Short mmCIF file of C-alpha atoms in Angstrom, two decimals:
data_model
loop_
_atom_site.label_atom_id
_atom_site.label_comp_id
_atom_site.label_asym_id
_atom_site.label_seq_id
_atom_site.Cartn_x
_atom_site.Cartn_y
_atom_site.Cartn_z
CA UNK A 1 89.45 102.45 102.64
CA UNK A 2 87.66 101.59 105.84
CA UNK A 3 89.90 98.62 106.64
CA UNK A 4 92.61 96.60 104.92
CA UNK A 5 92.96 92.99 103.89
CA UNK A 6 95.30 90.52 105.64
CA UNK A 7 98.67 90.37 103.90
CA UNK A 8 98.50 86.56 104.06
CA UNK A 9 95.88 86.71 101.30
CA UNK A 10 98.59 87.42 98.74
CA UNK A 11 100.92 84.67 99.86
CA UNK A 12 100.58 83.06 96.40
CA UNK A 13 101.33 86.26 94.52
CA UNK A 14 103.92 84.79 92.15
CA UNK A 15 102.42 84.76 88.65
CA UNK A 16 102.99 88.40 87.78
CA UNK A 17 106.53 88.29 89.18
CA UNK A 18 107.37 85.27 87.03
CA UNK A 19 106.03 87.05 83.95
CA UNK A 20 108.08 90.15 84.73
CA UNK A 21 111.23 88.05 85.14
CA UNK A 22 110.55 86.35 81.79
CA UNK A 23 110.05 89.68 80.04
CA UNK A 24 113.16 91.26 81.49
CA UNK A 25 115.33 88.19 80.89
CA UNK A 26 114.22 88.11 77.28
CA UNK A 27 114.90 91.81 76.89
CA UNK A 28 118.34 91.40 78.47
CA UNK A 29 119.17 88.76 75.88
CA UNK A 30 117.91 90.89 72.99
CA UNK A 31 119.86 93.93 74.19
CA UNK A 32 122.99 91.75 74.34
CA UNK A 33 122.44 90.53 70.80
CA UNK A 34 121.35 87.03 71.82
CA UNK A 35 118.17 85.04 71.41
CA UNK A 36 115.98 84.75 74.52
CA UNK A 37 116.12 81.39 76.27
CA UNK A 38 113.95 78.74 74.65
CA UNK A 39 110.62 77.54 76.05
CA UNK A 40 110.25 75.91 78.57
CA UNK A 41 113.88 76.26 79.72
CA UNK A 42 113.23 79.95 80.35
CA UNK A 43 110.70 79.11 83.05
CA UNK A 44 111.80 78.99 86.69
CA UNK A 45 112.25 75.41 87.83
CA UNK A 46 109.78 75.80 90.68
CA UNK A 47 106.96 76.78 88.28
CA UNK A 48 107.98 74.93 85.14
CA UNK A 49 105.68 71.93 85.49
CA UNK A 50 102.70 74.23 86.08
CA UNK A 51 103.42 76.67 83.26
CA UNK A 52 105.14 74.77 80.47
CA UNK A 53 101.84 73.66 78.90
CA UNK A 54 100.49 77.22 78.94
CA UNK A 55 101.02 77.83 75.25
CA UNK A 56 99.18 81.13 75.49
CA UNK A 57 101.84 82.45 77.82
CA UNK A 58 104.55 81.27 75.43
CA UNK A 59 102.95 82.87 72.36
CA UNK A 60 102.13 86.18 74.01
CA UNK A 61 105.54 86.52 75.61
CA UNK A 62 107.13 85.72 72.25
CA UNK A 63 105.01 88.36 70.51
CA UNK A 64 106.00 91.03 73.03
CA UNK A 65 109.70 90.21 72.78
CA UNK A 66 109.49 90.16 68.99
CA UNK A 67 108.18 93.73 68.98
CA UNK A 68 110.77 94.72 71.56
CA UNK A 69 113.52 93.42 69.26
CA UNK A 70 112.21 95.60 66.45
CA UNK A 71 112.37 98.79 68.53
CA UNK A 72 115.21 101.24 68.02
CA UNK A 73 117.72 100.90 70.85
CA UNK A 74 116.82 104.38 72.11
CA UNK A 75 113.17 103.36 72.76
CA UNK A 76 113.84 100.11 74.60
CA UNK A 77 114.69 101.63 78.02
CA UNK A 78 111.21 103.18 78.21
CA UNK A 79 109.62 99.75 77.99
CA UNK A 80 111.84 98.31 80.67
CA UNK A 81 111.26 101.33 82.91
CA UNK A 82 107.48 100.94 82.57
CA UNK A 83 107.65 97.27 83.51
CA UNK A 84 109.74 97.97 86.59
CA UNK A 85 107.79 100.99 87.75
CA UNK A 86 104.29 99.61 87.21
CA UNK A 87 105.18 96.55 89.25
CA UNK A 88 106.86 98.46 92.07
CA UNK A 89 104.05 97.61 94.45
CA UNK A 90 103.11 98.78 97.00
CA UNK A 91 105.45 101.78 96.62
CA UNK A 92 103.58 103.09 93.61
CA UNK A 93 100.50 103.53 95.84
CA UNK A 94 102.33 105.57 98.46
CA UNK A 95 104.94 107.66 96.64
CA UNK A 96 104.31 110.54 94.27
CA UNK A 97 106.79 109.60 91.56
CA UNK A 98 105.54 109.26 87.97
CA UNK A 99 104.39 105.88 86.73
CA UNK A 100 104.66 105.37 82.95
CA UNK A 101 101.45 104.27 81.26
CA UNK A 102 100.92 101.87 78.39
CA UNK A 103 99.96 104.82 76.20
CA UNK A 104 103.39 106.39 76.79
CA UNK A 105 105.18 103.41 75.21
CA UNK A 106 105.93 102.83 71.52
CA UNK A 107 102.74 101.96 69.64
CA UNK A 108 104.04 98.59 68.49
CA UNK A 109 104.49 97.43 72.10
CA UNK A 110 101.00 98.27 73.32
CA UNK A 111 98.94 95.51 71.70
CA UNK A 112 101.23 92.59 72.66
CA UNK A 113 101.60 94.01 76.17
CA UNK A 114 97.82 94.22 76.53
CA UNK A 115 97.34 90.73 75.17
CA UNK A 116 99.86 89.33 77.65
CA UNK A 117 98.21 91.27 80.49
CA UNK A 118 94.75 89.92 79.68
CA UNK A 119 96.10 86.40 79.46
CA UNK A 120 97.91 86.61 82.79
CA UNK A 121 94.86 88.02 84.55
CA UNK A 122 92.71 85.18 83.23
CA UNK A 123 95.26 82.66 84.48
CA UNK A 124 94.54 83.68 88.07
CA UNK A 125 91.23 81.86 87.63
CA UNK A 126 92.70 78.74 86.03
CA UNK A 127 96.08 78.15 87.71
CA UNK A 128 95.75 75.94 90.77
CA UNK A 129 97.88 75.89 93.87
CA UNK A 130 96.87 73.59 96.67
CA UNK A 131 93.13 73.06 96.66
CA UNK A 132 92.10 76.13 94.70
CA UNK A 133 92.76 78.59 91.95
CA UNK A 134 95.06 81.50 92.77
CA UNK A 135 92.35 84.15 92.95
CA UNK A 136 90.02 81.87 94.93
CA UNK A 137 92.76 81.13 97.45
CA UNK A 138 93.24 84.86 97.92
CA UNK A 139 89.52 85.32 98.55
CA UNK A 140 89.21 82.35 100.91
CA UNK A 141 91.88 83.81 103.19
CA UNK A 142 90.15 87.19 103.17
CA UNK A 143 86.77 85.64 103.98
CA UNK A 144 88.27 83.40 106.67
CA UNK A 145 89.58 86.53 108.40
CA UNK A 146 85.90 87.43 109.02
CA UNK A 147 85.80 90.20 106.45
CA UNK A 148 82.23 90.23 105.17
CA UNK A 149 81.93 93.70 103.67
CA UNK A 150 83.61 95.61 100.90
CA UNK A 151 86.36 97.76 102.47
CA UNK A 152 85.98 100.42 99.81
CA UNK A 153 82.42 101.32 100.86
CA UNK A 154 81.44 99.25 103.91
CA UNK A 155 77.94 99.01 102.45
CA UNK A 156 77.78 95.77 100.51
CA UNK A 157 78.25 92.20 101.66
CA UNK A 158 80.74 89.77 100.19
CA UNK A 159 79.45 86.41 99.03
CA UNK A 160 80.83 83.24 100.59
CA UNK A 161 83.58 81.29 98.82
CA UNK A 162 82.04 78.99 96.23
CA UNK A 163 79.40 81.53 95.23
CA UNK A 164 79.80 83.52 91.98
CA UNK A 165 83.00 85.51 92.29
CA UNK A 166 83.14 89.20 93.04
CA UNK A 167 85.22 91.29 90.70
CA UNK A 168 88.89 91.77 91.40
CA UNK A 169 89.41 95.51 91.28
CA UNK A 170 92.45 96.54 89.24
CA UNK A 171 93.53 99.54 91.31
CA UNK A 172 96.01 100.24 88.53
CA UNK A 173 93.73 99.63 85.53
CA UNK A 174 94.88 96.88 83.22
CA UNK A 175 94.27 99.12 80.21
CA UNK A 176 96.70 101.73 81.57
CA UNK A 177 99.22 99.75 83.64
CA UNK A 178 99.30 96.42 81.83
CA UNK A 179 102.41 95.08 83.52
CA UNK A 180 100.68 94.86 86.93
CA UNK A 181 97.73 92.94 85.49
CA UNK A 182 98.12 89.77 87.56
CA UNK A 183 99.74 91.18 90.70
CA UNK A 184 97.37 90.28 93.53
CA UNK A 185 98.50 93.35 95.46
CA UNK A 186 96.88 95.35 92.69
CA UNK A 187 93.78 93.13 92.70
CA UNK A 188 91.77 93.51 95.91
CA UNK A 189 88.25 92.06 95.87
CA UNK A 190 85.61 94.76 95.69
CA UNK A 191 81.83 94.72 95.66
CA UNK A 192 80.13 94.94 92.30
CA UNK A 193 78.94 98.49 92.96
CA UNK A 194 82.40 99.80 93.84
CA UNK A 195 84.14 98.03 91.00
CA UNK A 196 81.66 98.19 88.14
CA UNK A 197 79.65 101.34 88.87
CA UNK A 198 82.26 103.67 90.34
CA UNK A 199 85.87 102.53 89.91
CA UNK A 200 85.56 101.07 86.41
CA UNK A 201 88.69 102.04 84.45
CA UNK A 202 89.55 105.19 86.39
CA UNK A 203 93.27 105.82 86.77
CA UNK A 204 93.75 105.82 90.54
CA UNK A 205 97.19 107.44 90.23
CA UNK A 206 96.13 110.49 88.19
CA UNK A 207 93.54 113.01 89.35
CA UNK A 208 92.09 116.24 88.05
CA UNK A 209 94.38 118.23 85.84
CA UNK A 210 96.60 115.22 85.26
CA UNK A 211 98.18 115.53 88.70
CA UNK A 212 99.76 112.50 90.35
CA UNK A 213 97.89 111.32 93.43
CA UNK A 214 98.43 108.67 96.08
CA UNK A 215 96.06 105.95 97.26
CA UNK A 216 95.76 103.40 100.05
CA UNK A 217 97.41 100.01 99.77
CA UNK A 218 94.55 97.50 100.14
CA UNK A 219 96.78 95.30 102.31
CA UNK A 220 98.39 97.87 104.61
CA UNK A 221 96.33 101.05 104.41
CA UNK A 222 96.15 103.72 105.57
CA UNK A 223 92.51 103.25 106.53
CA UNK A 224 89.99 105.81 107.71
CA UNK A 225 87.10 106.33 110.09
CA UNK A 226 83.98 108.19 108.95
CA UNK A 227 82.84 111.20 110.96
CA UNK A 228 79.70 113.33 110.64
CA UNK A 229 81.02 116.03 112.94
CA UNK A 230 80.09 119.45 111.60
CA UNK A 231 76.83 118.32 109.99
CA UNK A 232 74.05 120.88 110.48
CA UNK A 233 70.55 119.97 111.62
CA UNK A 234 67.55 121.34 109.70
CA UNK A 235 69.71 122.56 106.80
CA UNK A 236 69.78 119.58 104.47
CA UNK A 237 67.45 117.95 101.99
CA UNK A 238 63.74 117.53 102.62
CA UNK A 239 62.65 113.89 102.78
CA UNK A 240 59.12 112.82 103.65
CA UNK A 241 58.26 116.34 104.71
CA UNK A 242 61.17 116.58 107.15
CA UNK A 243 64.26 118.74 106.69
CA UNK A 244 67.24 116.51 107.34
CA UNK A 245 70.74 117.52 108.43
CA UNK A 246 73.17 118.87 105.90
CA UNK A 247 75.70 116.07 106.06
CA UNK A 248 79.34 116.93 106.53
CA UNK A 249 81.15 113.67 105.89
CA UNK A 250 84.82 113.59 106.73
CA UNK A 251 87.45 110.87 106.73
CA UNK A 252 89.55 110.70 109.87
CA UNK A 253 93.07 109.31 109.74
CA UNK A 254 96.57 109.97 108.50
CA UNK A 255 97.69 111.05 105.02
CA UNK A 256 94.37 112.54 104.04
CA UNK A 257 95.39 113.03 100.42
CA UNK A 258 95.06 109.27 100.06
CA UNK A 259 91.59 109.42 101.60
CA UNK A 260 90.63 112.04 99.04
CA UNK A 261 91.69 109.67 96.27
CA UNK A 262 89.44 107.01 97.80
CA UNK A 263 86.55 109.45 97.87
CA UNK A 264 87.13 110.80 94.37
CA UNK A 265 87.37 107.37 92.75
CA UNK A 266 84.58 105.60 94.62
CA UNK A 267 82.33 108.64 95.28
CA UNK A 268 82.15 107.70 98.95
CA UNK A 269 80.75 110.92 100.42
CA UNK A 270 78.10 111.22 97.72
CA UNK A 271 76.99 107.63 98.19
CA UNK A 272 76.86 107.88 101.97
CA UNK A 273 74.85 111.11 101.90
CA UNK A 274 72.46 110.27 99.08
CA UNK A 275 72.02 106.51 99.36
CA UNK A 276 72.26 105.94 103.11
CA UNK A 277 71.94 109.01 105.30
CA UNK A 278 69.20 110.81 103.39
CA UNK A 279 67.49 107.54 102.52
CA UNK A 280 67.61 105.87 105.96
CA UNK A 281 67.87 108.57 108.63
CA UNK A 282 64.13 108.84 109.24
CA UNK A 283 63.72 105.07 109.45
CA UNK A 284 66.52 105.05 112.03
CA UNK A 285 64.69 107.70 114.05
CA UNK A 286 61.49 105.67 113.86
CA UNK A 287 63.36 102.61 115.09
CA UNK A 288 64.63 104.66 118.03
CA UNK A 289 61.07 105.72 118.75
CA UNK A 290 59.86 102.12 118.79
CA UNK A 291 62.74 101.08 121.01
CA UNK A 292 62.09 103.96 123.41
CA UNK A 293 58.40 103.12 123.71
CA UNK A 294 59.16 99.46 124.31
CA UNK A 295 61.68 100.36 127.00
CA UNK A 296 60.06 103.32 128.74
CA UNK A 297 56.61 103.91 127.29
CA UNK A 298 54.95 107.23 126.54
CA UNK A 299 54.61 110.29 128.73
CA UNK A 300 58.22 111.44 128.78
CA UNK A 301 59.16 114.99 127.96
CA UNK A 302 61.62 116.04 125.26
CA UNK A 303 64.56 115.99 127.65
CA UNK A 304 63.67 112.47 128.76
CA UNK A 305 63.44 111.22 125.19
CA UNK A 306 66.83 112.69 124.27
CA UNK A 307 68.48 111.42 127.45
CA UNK A 308 68.23 107.82 126.27
CA UNK A 309 70.27 108.38 123.10
CA UNK A 310 73.62 107.30 124.63
CA UNK A 311 72.10 104.05 125.88
CA UNK A 312 70.64 103.36 122.45
CA UNK A 313 73.97 104.04 120.78
CA UNK A 314 75.92 101.82 123.18
CA UNK A 315 73.46 98.96 123.63
CA UNK A 316 71.34 98.74 120.48
CA UNK A 317 73.38 99.83 117.46
CA UNK A 318 75.73 97.01 116.65
CA UNK A 319 79.43 97.47 116.03
CA UNK A 320 81.04 97.18 112.63
CA UNK A 321 79.58 97.33 109.15
CA UNK A 322 76.51 95.09 109.23
CA UNK A 323 73.34 97.05 108.48
CA UNK A 324 75.46 100.20 107.86
CA UNK A 325 75.98 100.38 111.63
CA UNK A 326 79.12 102.52 111.31
CA UNK A 327 77.05 105.27 109.67
CA UNK A 328 74.01 104.78 111.87
CA UNK A 329 76.06 105.08 115.06
CA UNK A 330 77.73 108.21 113.76
CA UNK A 331 74.35 109.72 112.83
CA UNK A 332 73.04 109.11 116.35
CA UNK A 333 76.17 110.62 117.87
CA UNK A 334 75.45 113.67 115.76
CA UNK A 335 71.85 113.67 116.97
CA UNK A 336 72.93 113.37 120.60
CA UNK A 337 75.38 116.24 120.15
CA UNK A 338 72.72 118.38 118.48
CA UNK A 339 70.32 117.74 121.35
CA UNK A 340 72.87 119.32 123.68
CA UNK A 341 73.67 122.27 121.44
CA UNK A 342 72.86 125.59 123.18
CA UNK A 343 71.54 127.11 119.99
CA UNK A 344 69.36 124.38 118.47
CA UNK A 345 69.21 121.76 121.19
CA UNK A 346 65.68 122.58 122.29
CA UNK A 347 64.35 122.36 118.73
CA UNK A 348 66.15 119.07 118.07
CA UNK A 349 64.91 117.51 121.31
CA UNK A 350 61.31 118.45 120.52
CA UNK A 351 61.72 117.18 116.96
CA UNK A 352 62.85 113.82 118.32
CA UNK A 353 60.16 113.82 121.00
CA UNK A 354 57.46 114.19 118.35
CA UNK A 355 58.55 110.97 116.67
CA UNK A 356 58.20 109.13 119.98
CA UNK A 357 55.00 110.80 121.09
CA UNK A 358 53.15 110.27 117.84
CA UNK A 359 54.61 106.91 116.88
CA UNK A 360 51.98 104.46 115.61
#
């Protein structure tokens, strides 16, 4: 991730915890040979008025506990372990311990667990606290913190509160880790491209070869800076008749295995290279040419054209993520470095000079 969300955004993260407590209390009773507490007495007093009319919650919880009762005693601990481990957030993002999946549980448990998960997730859009629904309150706090871009890519804008909702990205997919379905810590907002085109139902905890992997916590990181250091001029793809740099995109920060998970799941390096750098680099150069001519006019030599790059980077390219500025600034730092390279600097300076000299 490029940045994390404010932890205050999950201040109303209680629904999943209540459901977990209900499941475990019911299972405790069954294991002790008793009937689970009746509805609505089983509900916590603080949430009873809000939840007691949710008959869907009652029926789906009852169905899950009914199947749990039918399990052989030897299979019950696996269900309880899955509930506890899947909801051990944020630790499950940062440690490397196994996390049982829905598919690892007895077959009879899977359907009622999935049905309860789907119901709980939907309730985030219909349970109100204060002036808004739970998921909308989460988003309003995020937007009020001046976050306007998706932290998973930095490319796409977030819509304002009140507009059609963005997807909530199940980092732990609901189809695999059903017991974390309504935990807001597992549900960071993501742009439609990141969520629907790239993340989809990918298991963020399991990589190639079935190996356990770690990921960033969307509310505490770690987060990463993008660097193009090591990219090679005149060795990349040809666009518009020009040979572009071969982009070397790296993620700078701590615990780089978690950055690699981010890249593998959301295809970050591929998207940056193909959709932004290759697609926009020449238009960025042409913008520099127009700026240079407006500032200094024609008649400068290649050294003079290249000498203004630091001023352009510092004074013209805006900070942050608007207009892909974080990638544009890094591309111009690469260009400035290449202009000073003893081996190719002269060629790069003349390449840049030609854009200025022959600009229309």
